[in-house]
Amino acid sequence: MEILNFILGLGSTVMLPIIIFVFGLIMRAGFSKSFKSGVTIGIGFTGINLVITLLTDQLGPVAQAMTERLGLDLQVIDIGWPAMSSISWAWAAAGLMIPIGLVINFVMLTLKLTKTMNVDIWNYWQFAFVGYAVTTVSGSLPMGIIAASALSILALILADYTQPFVEKFFGMPGISFPHLTALGFLPLVVPLNWLIDKIPGLNKLNANPETIRKRFGIFGEPMSMGLIIGLALGLLGGQKIDAILQLAITMAAVMYLMPKMVAILMEGLIPISEAAREFMAKHFGDREIFIGLDAAVSLGEPSVIAVGLLLVPITILLAIVLPGNKLLPFADLAVIPFIVCLITAMSKGNVIRALIVGTVVMACVLLMATNLAPIETQMALTAGIKMPAGASQIGNLDRANLISWLFVKVFSLFG
């Protein structure tokens, strides 16, 4: 556990470059190319994390101000995914999930049950979360391990299914997202898209960054969209004029900088991806292999960020009016772009459609987060985590997705 904690303590910005470097050597990309790719990817992820931190630091206080202005009395505090990941790694079997996940991935690749090679090892904590939750409810450690393992299998299958959307919409050939934050609502997103296609009028509405840019000129540029969204959020939060202007510039910076950071990351990925294709072609014929990554690489698409930012006030409004919701959205509001990245891709960048689907999804997120809160609170107490001041229960938006929720509910029945 000490070794595992040390490795996990390095964070994804260090773990992923090491993994990519080793992977590049295995794929015969050569030392210099593998080394350069690993470091470049680390730089890209560091840049992405800096922009996300900037987004979180600015959104959090505004969201809190919005909820205070509205006089909300919500008992479940959103502690955010970083805190929940730490709680998940405190599970007794968490250390087993990395070797189990790697073995499962290797076996499935060998048997041609998946095309995805999941190098996003940091996010194996999402499997551990479900395992810990199942163990907490059922009292069975083996059942928790089985649930977490089954979820890792499903993530690879769904990553394969959504890969064409990743490749076509985000322009990332050979990349897939075995990332449950992005994949978690696929069982709902697919039928919702089908339903919208069947509704006359609604199925004709279309607004993507390109059409917005053509219609509104400079005000349709991503940075201008960020500026406008920032101004709107600041006004809704009742901020002073200086704070509103600072938020507006920050949101504009997020919209402008995120694609640049993702471009750096992709610069490092392309040589490794090409080496992987050549290696697979040499040893397995023309077999296609995808590199499974964190959905953070999708945040360079302006429509994803735009939909994510627009859903912030919508989510807070839903928290107010939605019957049964007890969660105060706060720390994980910056996760919304991760939740909607594949929704936006499957909507072909149509901001209107993605907002409609995203609103339904965020309503479900709030209800599922409320439902999981007692379990997550017990997990935190077992892990020795103290409750935040004024909170009777804790929760988070990141883990409150349909697939994870169903796995916790179904596997907790056994034990």
Coordinates of C-alpha atoms in Angstrom, one line a residue:
M1 CA 0.0 0.0 0.0
E2 CA 2.9 2.4 0.7
I3 CA 4.2 1.8 -2.8
L4 CA 0.7 2.2 -4.3
N5 CA 0.1 5.4 -2.3
F6 CA 3.5 6.8 -3.5
I7 CA 2.6 6.0 -7.2
L8 CA -0.9 7.5 -6.9
G9 CA 0.5 10.5 -5.1
L10 CA 2.4 11.4 -8.2
G11 CA -0.9 12.2 -9.9
S12 CA -2.0 11.7 -13.5
T13 CA 0.4 14.4 -14.8
V14 CA 3.3 12.2 -13.7
M15 CA 1.8 8.8 -14.0
L16 CA 0.6 9.2 -17.6
P17 CA 4.0 10.3 -19.0
I18 CA 5.7 7.3 -17.4
I19 CA 3.1 5.0 -18.7
I20 CA 3.3 6.5 -22.2
F21 CA 7.1 6.3 -22.1
V22 CA 7.1 2.6 -21.2
F23 CA 4.3 2.0 -23.7
G24 CA 6.3 3.7 -26.4
L25 CA 9.3 1.5 -25.7
I26 CA 7.1 -1.6 -25.9
M27 CA 5.7 -0.4 -29.2
R28 CA 9.3 0.0 -30.5
A29 CA 9.0 3.8 -30.9
G30 CA 12.6 4.2 -29.7
F31 CA 13.9 5.9 -26.5
S32 CA 14.1 9.5 -27.7
K33 CA 10.7 9.5 -29.3
S34 CA 9.0 7.8 -26.4
F35 CA 10.7 10.1 -23.9
K36 CA 9.7 13.2 -25.8
S37 CA 6.2 12.0 -26.2
G38 CA 5.8 11.2 -22.5
V39 CA 7.2 14.6 -21.4
T40 CA 5.0 16.5 -24.0
I41 CA 1.9 14.6 -22.8
G42 CA 2.8 15.5 -19.2
I43 CA 3.1 19.2 -20.2
G44 CA -0.2 19.0 -22.0
F45 CA -2.0 17.5 -19.0
T46 CA -0.4 20.0 -16.7
G47 CA -1.7 22.8 -18.9
I48 CA -5.2 21.2 -18.9
N49 CA -5.2 20.9 -15.2
L50 CA -4.1 24.5 -14.7
V51 CA -7.0 25.7 -16.9
I52 CA -9.4 23.4 -15.0
T53 CA -8.1 24.7 -11.7
L54 CA -8.6 28.2 -13.0
L55 CA -12.2 27.3 -13.9
T56 CA -12.9 25.7 -10.6
D57 CA -11.4 28.5 -8.5
Q58 CA -13.6 31.0 -10.3
L59 CA -16.8 29.0 -10.7
G60 CA -16.9 27.8 -7.1
P61 CA -17.4 31.1 -5.3
V62 CA -19.9 32.3 -7.9
A63 CA -21.9 29.1 -7.6
Q64 CA -21.9 29.5 -3.8
A65 CA -23.0 33.1 -4.1
M66 CA -25.8 32.1 -6.4
T67 CA -27.1 29.5 -4.0
E68 CA -26.8 31.9 -1.0
R69 CA -28.8 34.6 -2.9
L70 CA -31.5 32.0 -3.5
G71 CA -31.6 31.0 0.1
L72 CA -31.1 27.3 -0.5
D73 CA -31.1 24.8 2.3
L74 CA -29.5 21.7 0.8
Q75 CA -28.0 19.2 3.3
V76 CA -25.7 17.2 1.1
I77 CA -22.4 19.0 0.4
D78 CA -20.7 18.4 -3.0
I79 CA -17.0 17.7 -1.9
G80 CA -15.7 17.2 -5.5
W81 CA -14.0 14.3 -7.3
P82 CA -10.5 14.8 -5.8
A83 CA -11.8 14.2 -2.3
M84 CA -13.9 11.3 -3.5
S85 CA -11.0 9.7 -5.3
S86 CA -8.9 9.8 -2.1
I87 CA -11.8 8.2 -0.2
S88 CA -12.1 5.5 -2.9
W89 CA -8.3 4.7 -2.8
A90 CA -8.8 4.1 1.0
W91 CA -10.9 1.0 0.2
A92 CA -9.3 -2.2 1.5
A93 CA -9.1 -3.7 -2.0
A94 CA -8.2 -0.5 -3.9
G95 CA -4.6 -1.6 -4.4
L96 CA -5.8 -4.7 -6.3
M97 CA -7.8 -2.7 -8.9
I98 CA -4.7 -1.6 -10.9
P99 CA -3.3 -5.1 -11.5
I100 CA -6.8 -6.6 -11.9
G101 CA -7.8 -3.8 -14.4
L102 CA -4.6 -4.3 -16.4
V103 CA -5.0 -8.1 -16.5
I104 CA -8.6 -7.8 -17.6
N105 CA -7.6 -5.3 -20.3
F106 CA -4.8 -7.6 -21.5
V107 CA -7.1 -10.7 -21.6
M108 CA -9.8 -8.8 -23.5
L109 CA -7.3 -7.5 -26.0
T110 CA -5.8 -11.0 -26.5
L111 CA -9.3 -12.5 -27.0
K112 CA -10.3 -9.5 -29.3
L113 CA -13.1 -8.5 -26.9
T114 CA -11.9 -4.9 -27.0
K115 CA -9.8 -2.7 -29.1
T116 CA -9.0 -0.3 -26.3
M117 CA -5.7 -0.3 -24.4
N118 CA -6.6 1.7 -21.3
V119 CA -3.5 3.7 -20.2
D120 CA -5.6 6.0 -18.1
I121 CA -4.6 4.1 -14.9
W122 CA -5.2 7.1 -12.6
N123 CA -9.0 6.9 -13.3
Y124 CA -9.1 3.2 -12.2
W125 CA -10.3 4.9 -8.9
Q126 CA -13.7 5.1 -10.6
F127 CA -13.9 1.3 -10.5
A128 CA -12.6 1.3 -6.9
F129 CA -15.4 3.8 -6.0
V130 CA -18.1 1.3 -7.1
G131 CA -16.2 -1.6 -5.4
Y132 CA -16.0 0.4 -2.1
A133 CA -19.7 1.5 -2.3
V134 CA -20.8 -2.1 -2.9
T135 CA -18.6 -3.4 0.0
T136 CA -20.1 -0.7 2.2
V137 CA -23.7 -1.6 1.5
S138 CA -23.4 -5.4 1.2
G139 CA -20.6 -5.9 3.7
S140 CA -18.9 -8.2 1.1
L141 CA -15.3 -7.4 0.0
P142 CA -15.4 -10.1 -2.8
M143 CA -18.6 -8.7 -4.2
G144 CA -17.1 -5.2 -4.3
I145 CA -14.1 -6.6 -6.2
I146 CA -16.4 -8.4 -8.6
A147 CA -18.5 -5.2 -9.2
A148 CA -15.4 -3.1 -9.8
S149 CA -13.9 -5.7 -12.2
A150 CA -17.2 -6.0 -14.1
L151 CA -17.3 -2.2 -14.5
S152 CA -13.8 -2.1 -15.9
I153 CA -15.0 -4.6 -18.6
L154 CA -18.0 -2.5 -19.5
A155 CA -15.9 0.7 -19.7
L156 CA -13.7 -0.9 -22.3
I157 CA -16.7 -2.1 -24.3
L158 CA -18.3 1.3 -24.2
A159 CA -15.0 3.0 -25.1
D160 CA -15.0 0.9 -28.3
Y161 CA -18.6 1.9 -29.0
T162 CA -18.0 5.6 -28.6
Q163 CA -14.6 5.7 -30.3
P164 CA -16.0 6.6 -33.8
F165 CA -17.6 9.7 -32.2
V166 CA -14.2 10.6 -30.6
E167 CA -12.4 10.2 -33.8
K168 CA -14.8 12.0 -36.1
F169 CA -15.9 14.9 -33.8
F170 CA -12.7 15.6 -31.9
G171 CA -10.4 14.6 -34.7
M172 CA -8.5 12.0 -32.6
P173 CA -7.9 8.9 -34.6
G174 CA -6.9 5.9 -32.5
I175 CA -8.1 7.4 -29.3
S176 CA -11.0 6.3 -27.1
F177 CA -12.4 7.3 -23.7
P178 CA -12.7 4.4 -21.1
H179 CA -13.6 7.2 -18.7
L180 CA -16.8 6.7 -16.7
T181 CA -17.5 10.4 -16.2
A182 CA -18.0 10.7 -19.9
L183 CA -19.5 7.2 -20.5
G184 CA -21.8 7.1 -17.5
F185 CA -25.0 8.3 -19.1
L186 CA -24.8 6.5 -22.5
P187 CA -27.9 4.3 -21.8
L188 CA -29.9 7.5 -21.4
V189 CA -28.2 9.7 -24.1
V190 CA -28.7 7.3 -27.0
P191 CA -32.5 7.0 -26.6
L192 CA -32.8 10.8 -25.9
N193 CA -31.0 11.6 -29.1
W194 CA -33.3 9.1 -30.9
L195 CA -36.4 10.8 -29.4
I196 CA -35.2 14.3 -30.4
D197 CA -34.7 13.1 -33.9
K198 CA -38.4 12.1 -34.0
I199 CA -39.8 15.5 -32.7
P200 CA -40.6 17.8 -35.7
G201 CA -39.1 21.3 -35.3
L202 CA -36.9 20.3 -32.4
N203 CA -34.9 18.0 -34.7
K204 CA -34.2 21.0 -37.0
L205 CA -32.7 23.3 -34.3
N206 CA -29.0 23.5 -34.7
A207 CA -26.3 25.8 -33.2
N208 CA -22.7 24.9 -33.2
P209 CA -19.6 27.1 -32.7
E210 CA -19.1 27.3 -36.5
T211 CA -22.6 28.5 -37.2
I212 CA -22.6 30.8 -34.2
R213 CA -19.2 32.3 -35.4
K214 CA -20.7 32.9 -38.9
R215 CA -23.8 34.5 -37.6
F216 CA -22.4 36.7 -34.8
G217 CA -18.8 37.3 -36.1
I218 CA -16.4 38.2 -33.4
F219 CA -19.0 37.6 -30.8
G220 CA -19.3 34.0 -32.0
E221 CA -15.6 33.3 -31.4
P222 CA -14.9 30.9 -28.5
M223 CA -13.2 33.6 -26.4
S224 CA -16.2 35.9 -26.9
M225 CA -18.6 33.1 -26.0
G226 CA -16.6 32.6 -22.8
L227 CA -16.6 36.3 -22.1
I228 CA -20.4 36.5 -22.5
I229 CA -21.0 33.4 -20.4
G230 CA -18.7 34.7 -17.7
L231 CA -20.6 38.0 -17.6
A232 CA -23.9 36.2 -17.3
L233 CA -22.7 33.9 -14.5
G234 CA -21.3 36.9 -12.6
L235 CA -24.6 38.8 -12.9
L236 CA -26.6 35.7 -11.7
G237 CA -24.2 35.4 -8.8
G238 CA -24.8 39.0 -7.8
Q239 CA -21.1 39.8 -7.9
K240 CA -19.6 43.3 -7.9
I241 CA -18.6 44.8 -11.2
D242 CA -14.9 44.1 -10.8
A243 CA -15.6 40.4 -9.9
I244 CA -17.9 40.1 -12.9
L245 CA -15.3 41.4 -15.3
Q246 CA -12.6 39.2 -13.8
L247 CA -14.9 36.1 -14.2
A248 CA -15.7 37.1 -17.8
I249 CA -12.0 37.3 -18.7
T250 CA -11.3 34.0 -16.9
M251 CA -14.1 32.2 -18.8
A252 CA -12.7 33.8 -22.1
A253 CA -9.2 32.5 -21.1
V254 CA -10.6 29.0 -20.5
M255 CA -12.3 28.9 -23.9
Y256 CA -9.1 30.2 -25.6
L257 CA -6.4 28.2 -23.7
M258 CA -8.0 24.8 -23.4
P259 CA -7.7 24.0 -27.2
K260 CA -4.0 25.1 -27.0
M261 CA -3.3 22.7 -24.1
V262 CA -5.1 19.8 -25.8
A263 CA -3.0 20.5 -29.0
I264 CA 0.2 20.1 -26.9
L265 CA -1.1 16.9 -25.5
M266 CA -2.0 15.5 -29.0
E267 CA 1.4 16.5 -30.2
G268 CA 2.9 14.0 -27.8
L269 CA 0.3 11.3 -28.5
I270 CA 0.5 11.2 -32.3
P271 CA 4.0 9.6 -32.5
I272 CA 3.0 6.9 -29.9
S273 CA -0.3 6.3 -31.7
E274 CA 1.5 5.8 -35.0
A275 CA 4.1 3.5 -33.4
A276 CA 1.3 1.4 -31.9
R277 CA -0.4 1.1 -35.3
E278 CA 2.9 -0.1 -36.9
F279 CA 3.6 -2.5 -34.0
M280 CA 0.1 -4.0 -34.2
A281 CA 0.2 -4.2 -38.0
K282 CA 3.5 -6.1 -37.8
H283 CA 2.5 -8.6 -35.1
F284 CA -1.3 -8.8 -35.5
G285 CA -1.9 -8.0 -39.1
D286 CA -4.1 -4.9 -39.7
R287 CA -5.7 -5.2 -36.3
E288 CA -6.8 -1.8 -34.9
I289 CA -5.9 -0.8 -31.3
F290 CA -7.2 2.3 -29.6
I291 CA -5.3 4.2 -26.8
G292 CA -7.8 4.8 -23.9
L293 CA -7.3 8.2 -22.3
D294 CA -8.9 10.6 -19.8
A295 CA -11.8 12.5 -21.4
A296 CA -9.9 15.7 -20.5
V297 CA -8.4 15.6 -24.0
S298 CA -11.9 16.5 -25.3
L299 CA -12.1 19.8 -23.6
G300 CA -10.2 21.5 -26.4
E301 CA -13.5 21.5 -28.4
P302 CA -15.2 24.9 -27.9
S303 CA -18.8 23.4 -28.0
V304 CA -18.0 21.1 -25.1
I305 CA -16.8 23.9 -22.9
A306 CA -19.7 26.1 -24.0
V307 CA -22.3 23.5 -23.1
G308 CA -20.5 22.7 -19.8
L309 CA -20.5 26.4 -18.8
L310 CA -24.1 27.0 -19.8
L311 CA -25.2 24.0 -17.7
V312 CA -23.7 25.5 -14.5
P313 CA -26.6 27.9 -13.9
I314 CA -29.1 25.3 -15.2
T315 CA -27.7 22.7 -12.7
I316 CA -28.0 25.2 -9.8
L317 CA -31.6 26.0 -10.9
L318 CA -32.4 22.3 -11.1
A319 CA -31.0 21.9 -7.5
I320 CA -33.5 24.4 -6.4
V321 CA -36.6 23.1 -8.2
L322 CA -36.0 19.4 -8.5
P323 CA -38.2 17.4 -6.1
G324 CA -36.1 15.0 -4.0
N325 CA -32.7 16.7 -4.6
K326 CA -30.7 17.5 -1.4
L327 CA -27.3 18.1 -3.0
L328 CA -25.8 21.6 -3.1
P329 CA -23.7 21.6 -6.3
F330 CA -20.4 23.3 -5.7
A331 CA -17.0 21.6 -6.0
D332 CA -17.8 19.5 -9.0
L333 CA -19.4 22.1 -11.2
A334 CA -16.1 22.2 -13.3
V335 CA -16.7 18.5 -14.0
I336 CA -19.8 19.2 -16.1
P337 CA -17.8 19.5 -19.4
F338 CA -16.4 16.0 -18.7
I339 CA -20.0 14.7 -18.2
V340 CA -21.2 16.3 -21.5
C341 CA -18.2 15.8 -23.8
L342 CA -19.6 12.6 -25.4
I343 CA -23.1 14.0 -25.3
T344 CA -21.8 17.0 -27.4
A345 CA -20.0 14.7 -29.7
M346 CA -23.0 12.5 -30.3
S347 CA -25.0 15.7 -30.9
K348 CA -22.4 16.6 -33.6
G349 CA -21.5 19.8 -31.8
N350 CA -25.2 21.0 -31.8
V351 CA -25.2 23.2 -28.6
I352 CA -29.0 23.3 -28.4
R353 CA -29.4 19.5 -28.6
A354 CA -26.5 18.9 -26.2
L355 CA -28.1 21.4 -23.7
I356 CA -31.4 19.7 -23.9
V357 CA -29.9 16.2 -23.3
G358 CA -27.4 17.7 -20.8
T359 CA -30.2 19.2 -18.7
V360 CA -32.0 15.9 -18.4
V361 CA -28.7 14.2 -17.5
M362 CA -27.8 16.8 -14.9
A363 CA -31.2 16.4 -13.3
C364 CA -30.5 12.7 -13.0
V365 CA -27.0 13.5 -11.7
L366 CA -28.5 15.5 -8.8
L367 CA -31.0 12.8 -7.9
M368 CA -28.4 10.0 -8.0
A369 CA -25.9 12.0 -6.0
T370 CA -28.6 12.6 -3.4
N371 CA -29.4 8.8 -3.4
L372 CA -25.7 7.9 -3.1
A373 CA -24.9 10.4 -0.4
P374 CA -25.6 8.2 2.6
I375 CA -23.3 5.5 1.2
E376 CA -20.5 8.0 0.3
T377 CA -20.8 9.5 3.8
Q378 CA -20.3 6.1 5.4
M379 CA -17.4 5.4 3.0
A380 CA -15.8 8.7 4.1
L381 CA -16.3 8.0 7.8
T382 CA -14.8 4.5 7.4
A383 CA -11.8 6.1 5.6
G384 CA -11.3 8.5 8.5
I385 CA -12.5 11.6 6.7
K386 CA -14.1 14.3 8.8
M387 CA -17.4 15.9 7.6
P388 CA -17.2 19.4 6.2
A389 CA -18.5 22.1 8.6
G390 CA -22.3 22.3 8.4
A391 CA -22.7 19.1 6.4
S392 CA -24.8 16.2 7.5
Q393 CA -23.9 14.2 4.4
I394 CA -21.4 14.4 1.5
G395 CA -21.8 13.7 -2.1
N396 CA -20.4 14.6 -5.5
L397 CA -21.5 15.1 -9.1
D398 CA -18.7 13.1 -10.7
R399 CA -19.6 9.7 -9.5
A400 CA -23.4 10.2 -9.8
N401 CA -23.7 8.7 -13.2
L402 CA -26.3 6.1 -14.3
I403 CA -23.9 3.2 -14.9
S404 CA -22.0 3.6 -11.6
W405 CA -25.3 4.1 -9.8
L406 CA -26.8 0.9 -11.3
F407 CA -23.7 -1.1 -10.5
V408 CA -23.8 0.0 -6.9
K409 CA -27.5 -0.8 -6.6
V410 CA -27.5 -4.2 -8.4
F411 CA -24.3 -5.6 -6.9
S412 CA -25.2 -4.5 -3.4
L413 CA -28.1 -6.9 -3.5
F414 CA -25.6 -9.8 -3.2
G415 CA -23.2 -10.4 -0.4

